[in-house]
Amino acid sequence: MSETLRIFVSATRDLENARALIGQTLAELPVQIGAEIRRYPVEGVSFDTLFEMISNIDRLYFLLGQDITAPSGAEWMLGLRLERSILPLKLNAARTAAAQEFLRFAPIEWVTFHNQRHLAQIVGVDLIDLLLHPQNRYGLSLPEIEALRLRRAQIREGLVHTVTAPGGAEGGGVLLDRAQIIEQDATLLANE
């Protein structure tokens, strides 16, 4: 049985709009899988709920801008404590003293991005690598695997879609594959 891809997106306040870019990048991949994109809710949440949200994810994307802001520091520490797979991404920008200190003590090699297009490129390749798991955890068909390999090559060559203004799913979201939609008696709206 195929698994659901679960990711958590942590971002400092100045990169709040970049959260949606990760969901958009995932949705544009040439596969039909179930996926959950989690984030710290706007209203706030208890530590126990945050613990539950991060404890069973496949990847934590951590987006650091010019300053380290709450609750991203707590999300970072919890991700490390729970030994989750973290992709730490930092904007190529001047940083506050607090952010510089945070980087100095963060025990991981950071990936620098220059703009939203570059971020989409990095995340796109990473998502594809996650989906191409050797045990095919996400139940991809052979044509989907080939399409992902082709898409990864295109992304590496710089052929990424123009990034539009991010929006939607401010509290996180779930992407359903066709089987999940049918199973849950949901309505599938397709451009056919």
Short mmCIF file of C-alpha atoms in Angstrom, two decimals:
data_model
loop_
_atom_site.label_atom_id
_atom_site.label_comp_id
_atom_site.label_asym_id
_atom_site.label_seq_id
_atom_site.Cartn_x
_atom_site.Cartn_y
_atom_site.Cartn_z
CA MET A 1 0.00 0.00 0.00
CA SER A 2 1.33 3.42 -0.91
CA GLU A 3 2.17 5.92 1.80
CA THR A 4 1.19 9.57 2.04
CA LEU A 5 4.04 12.05 1.67
CA ARG A 6 4.08 14.24 4.79
CA ILE A 7 6.06 17.45 4.93
CA PHE A 8 6.23 20.28 7.44
CA VAL A 9 7.15 23.80 6.34
CA SER A 10 8.72 26.11 8.89
CA ALA A 11 9.47 29.69 7.87
CA THR A 12 10.54 32.88 9.53
CA ARG A 13 8.07 35.76 9.28
CA ASP A 14 9.77 37.46 6.35
CA LEU A 15 9.45 34.24 4.30
CA GLU A 16 5.83 33.50 5.21
CA ASN A 17 4.74 33.81 1.56
CA ALA A 18 7.35 31.24 0.50
CA ARG A 19 5.47 28.46 2.35
CA ALA A 20 2.85 28.22 -0.38
CA LEU A 21 5.60 27.89 -2.98
CA ILE A 22 6.45 24.43 -1.62
CA GLY A 23 2.87 23.25 -1.99
CA GLN A 24 2.67 24.75 -5.47
CA THR A 25 5.92 23.01 -6.45
CA LEU A 26 4.62 19.67 -5.18
CA ALA A 27 1.27 20.08 -6.95
CA GLU A 28 3.03 20.75 -10.27
CA LEU A 29 4.97 17.47 -10.24
CA PRO A 30 3.80 14.88 -12.81
CA VAL A 31 2.46 12.36 -10.25
CA GLN A 32 -0.76 11.62 -8.46
CA ILE A 33 0.03 10.85 -4.84
CA GLY A 34 -1.46 11.62 -1.47
CA ALA A 35 0.44 14.35 0.36
CA GLU A 36 0.07 16.42 3.52
CA ILE A 37 1.70 19.81 3.91
CA ARG A 38 1.78 20.86 7.53
CA ARG A 39 2.65 24.12 9.23
CA TYR A 40 2.27 25.83 12.55
CA PRO A 41 -1.27 27.25 12.50
CA VAL A 42 -1.68 31.02 12.39
CA GLU A 43 -3.67 30.93 15.66
CA GLY A 44 -0.96 29.02 17.50
CA VAL A 45 -0.98 25.51 18.85
CA SER A 46 0.09 23.63 21.97
CA PHE A 47 3.52 22.02 22.19
CA ASP A 48 1.88 18.57 22.22
CA THR A 49 0.07 19.30 18.96
CA LEU A 50 3.26 20.66 17.37
CA PHE A 51 5.08 17.54 18.57
CA GLU A 52 2.43 15.37 16.88
CA MET A 53 2.60 17.41 13.66
CA ILE A 54 6.38 17.01 13.34
CA SER A 55 6.85 13.51 14.76
CA ASN A 56 5.72 11.58 11.67
CA ILE A 57 6.84 13.66 8.69
CA ASP A 58 9.07 12.66 5.78
CA ARG A 59 10.75 16.08 5.47
CA LEU A 60 10.89 19.37 7.33
CA TYR A 61 11.63 22.36 5.13
CA PHE A 62 13.11 25.14 7.25
CA LEU A 63 13.16 28.57 5.57
CA LEU A 64 15.38 31.18 7.25
CA GLY A 65 15.18 34.79 6.14
CA GLN A 66 16.81 37.84 7.68
CA ASP A 67 15.81 37.10 11.28
CA ILE A 68 14.94 34.07 13.37
CA THR A 69 11.36 34.43 14.58
CA ALA A 70 8.95 32.40 16.68
CA PRO A 71 7.78 29.68 16.35
CA SER A 72 10.43 28.62 13.81
CA GLY A 73 13.10 28.17 16.50
CA ALA A 74 10.87 25.73 18.40
CA GLU A 75 10.04 23.88 15.17
CA TRP A 76 13.76 23.60 14.39
CA MET A 77 14.62 22.24 17.83
CA LEU A 78 11.73 19.78 17.77
CA GLY A 79 12.71 18.55 14.30
CA LEU A 80 16.25 17.93 15.52
CA ARG A 81 15.10 16.29 18.74
CA LEU A 82 12.77 13.95 16.85
CA GLU A 83 15.53 13.21 14.31
CA ARG A 84 13.36 14.27 11.38
CA SER A 85 14.87 14.81 7.95
CA ILE A 86 15.45 18.58 7.69
CA LEU A 87 16.32 20.57 4.60
CA PRO A 88 17.59 23.91 5.98
CA LEU A 89 17.23 26.68 3.41
CA LYS A 90 18.46 30.22 3.95
CA LEU A 91 17.78 33.28 1.89
CA ASN A 92 20.90 34.99 0.56
CA ALA A 93 20.42 38.19 2.57
CA ALA A 94 21.85 40.25 5.40
CA ARG A 95 20.86 38.81 8.79
CA THR A 96 20.17 40.15 12.23
CA ALA A 97 22.56 39.28 15.04
CA ALA A 98 20.02 36.74 16.35
CA ALA A 99 19.82 35.00 12.96
CA GLN A 100 23.61 34.96 12.64
CA GLU A 101 23.89 33.37 16.08
CA PHE A 102 21.20 30.83 15.17
CA LEU A 103 23.15 29.83 12.05
CA ARG A 104 26.36 29.53 14.03
CA PHE A 105 24.80 27.01 16.41
CA ALA A 106 22.74 25.10 13.85
CA PRO A 107 24.57 21.78 13.34
CA ILE A 108 23.56 21.30 9.70
CA GLU A 109 24.92 22.42 6.33
CA TRP A 110 22.61 25.11 4.93
CA VAL A 111 21.43 25.46 1.35
CA THR A 112 21.35 29.09 0.16
CA PHE A 113 18.65 30.32 -2.21
CA HIS A 114 18.59 33.69 -3.97
CA ASN A 115 14.93 34.19 -4.87
CA GLN A 116 11.63 32.31 -5.08
CA ARG A 117 12.48 30.79 -8.45
CA HIS A 118 15.72 29.39 -7.04
CA LEU A 119 13.85 28.11 -3.96
CA ALA A 120 11.31 26.34 -6.22
CA GLN A 121 14.19 24.73 -8.11
CA ILE A 122 15.87 23.42 -4.93
CA VAL A 123 12.61 22.17 -3.42
CA GLY A 124 11.46 20.63 -6.71
CA VAL A 125 14.59 18.48 -7.00
CA ASP A 126 14.38 17.54 -3.33
CA LEU A 127 10.70 16.54 -3.56
CA ILE A 128 11.43 14.40 -6.61
CA ASP A 129 14.31 12.71 -4.78
CA LEU A 130 11.96 11.99 -1.85
CA LEU A 131 9.32 10.54 -4.15
CA LEU A 132 11.83 8.34 -5.97
CA HIS A 133 12.41 6.35 -2.79
CA PRO A 134 14.16 3.01 -3.54
CA GLN A 135 11.26 1.01 -2.03
CA ASN A 136 8.66 3.08 -3.95
CA ARG A 137 6.95 4.10 -0.69
CA TYR A 138 4.54 6.38 -2.52
CA GLY A 139 3.23 3.80 -5.01
CA LEU A 140 4.44 5.45 -8.20
CA SER A 141 3.81 3.80 -11.56
CA LEU A 142 6.67 3.29 -14.01
CA PRO A 143 5.46 6.17 -16.24
CA GLU A 144 5.33 8.45 -13.15
CA ILE A 145 8.88 7.45 -12.19
CA GLU A 146 10.12 8.22 -15.69
CA ALA A 147 8.20 11.52 -15.75
CA LEU A 148 9.78 12.50 -12.40
CA ARG A 149 13.27 11.69 -13.66
CA LEU A 150 12.66 13.81 -16.74
CA ARG A 151 11.24 16.65 -14.63
CA ARG A 152 14.26 16.50 -12.28
CA ALA A 153 16.61 16.88 -15.26
CA GLN A 154 14.55 19.83 -16.53
CA ILE A 155 14.60 21.53 -13.12
CA ARG A 156 18.36 21.05 -12.83
CA GLU A 157 18.73 22.74 -16.22
CA GLY A 158 16.77 25.70 -14.86
CA LEU A 159 13.51 24.89 -16.60
CA VAL A 160 11.11 25.75 -13.77
CA HIS A 161 7.69 27.28 -14.08
CA THR A 162 7.36 30.99 -13.52
CA VAL A 163 6.60 31.45 -9.86
CA THR A 164 3.26 33.10 -9.33
CA ALA A 165 2.13 34.88 -6.20
CA PRO A 166 1.72 32.15 -3.59
CA GLY A 167 -1.62 31.71 -1.93
CA GLY A 168 -4.12 29.28 -0.48
CA ALA A 169 -3.82 26.64 2.26
CA GLU A 170 -2.54 29.04 4.90
CA GLY A 171 -3.10 26.46 7.60
CA GLY A 172 -1.45 23.63 5.65
CA GLY A 173 -3.14 21.27 3.28
CA VAL A 174 -3.71 17.78 2.00
CA LEU A 175 -3.33 16.73 -1.63
CA LEU A 176 -5.35 13.63 -2.44
CA ASP A 177 -4.60 11.15 -5.18
CA ARG A 178 -7.50 9.87 -7.31
CA ALA A 179 -7.90 6.66 -5.26
CA GLN A 180 -8.17 8.65 -2.03
CA ILE A 181 -10.74 10.97 -3.57
CA ILE A 182 -12.92 8.08 -4.71
CA GLU A 183 -12.43 6.33 -1.37
CA GLN A 184 -13.59 9.39 0.56
CA ASP A 185 -16.55 10.08 -1.77
CA ALA A 186 -15.05 13.44 -2.70
CA THR A 187 -15.71 15.17 -5.99
CA LEU A 188 -12.83 15.36 -8.43
CA LEU A 189 -12.74 18.47 -10.53
CA ALA A 190 -10.44 17.93 -13.46
CA ASN A 191 -9.60 19.96 -16.51
CA GLU A 192 -10.59 17.41 -19.09
#
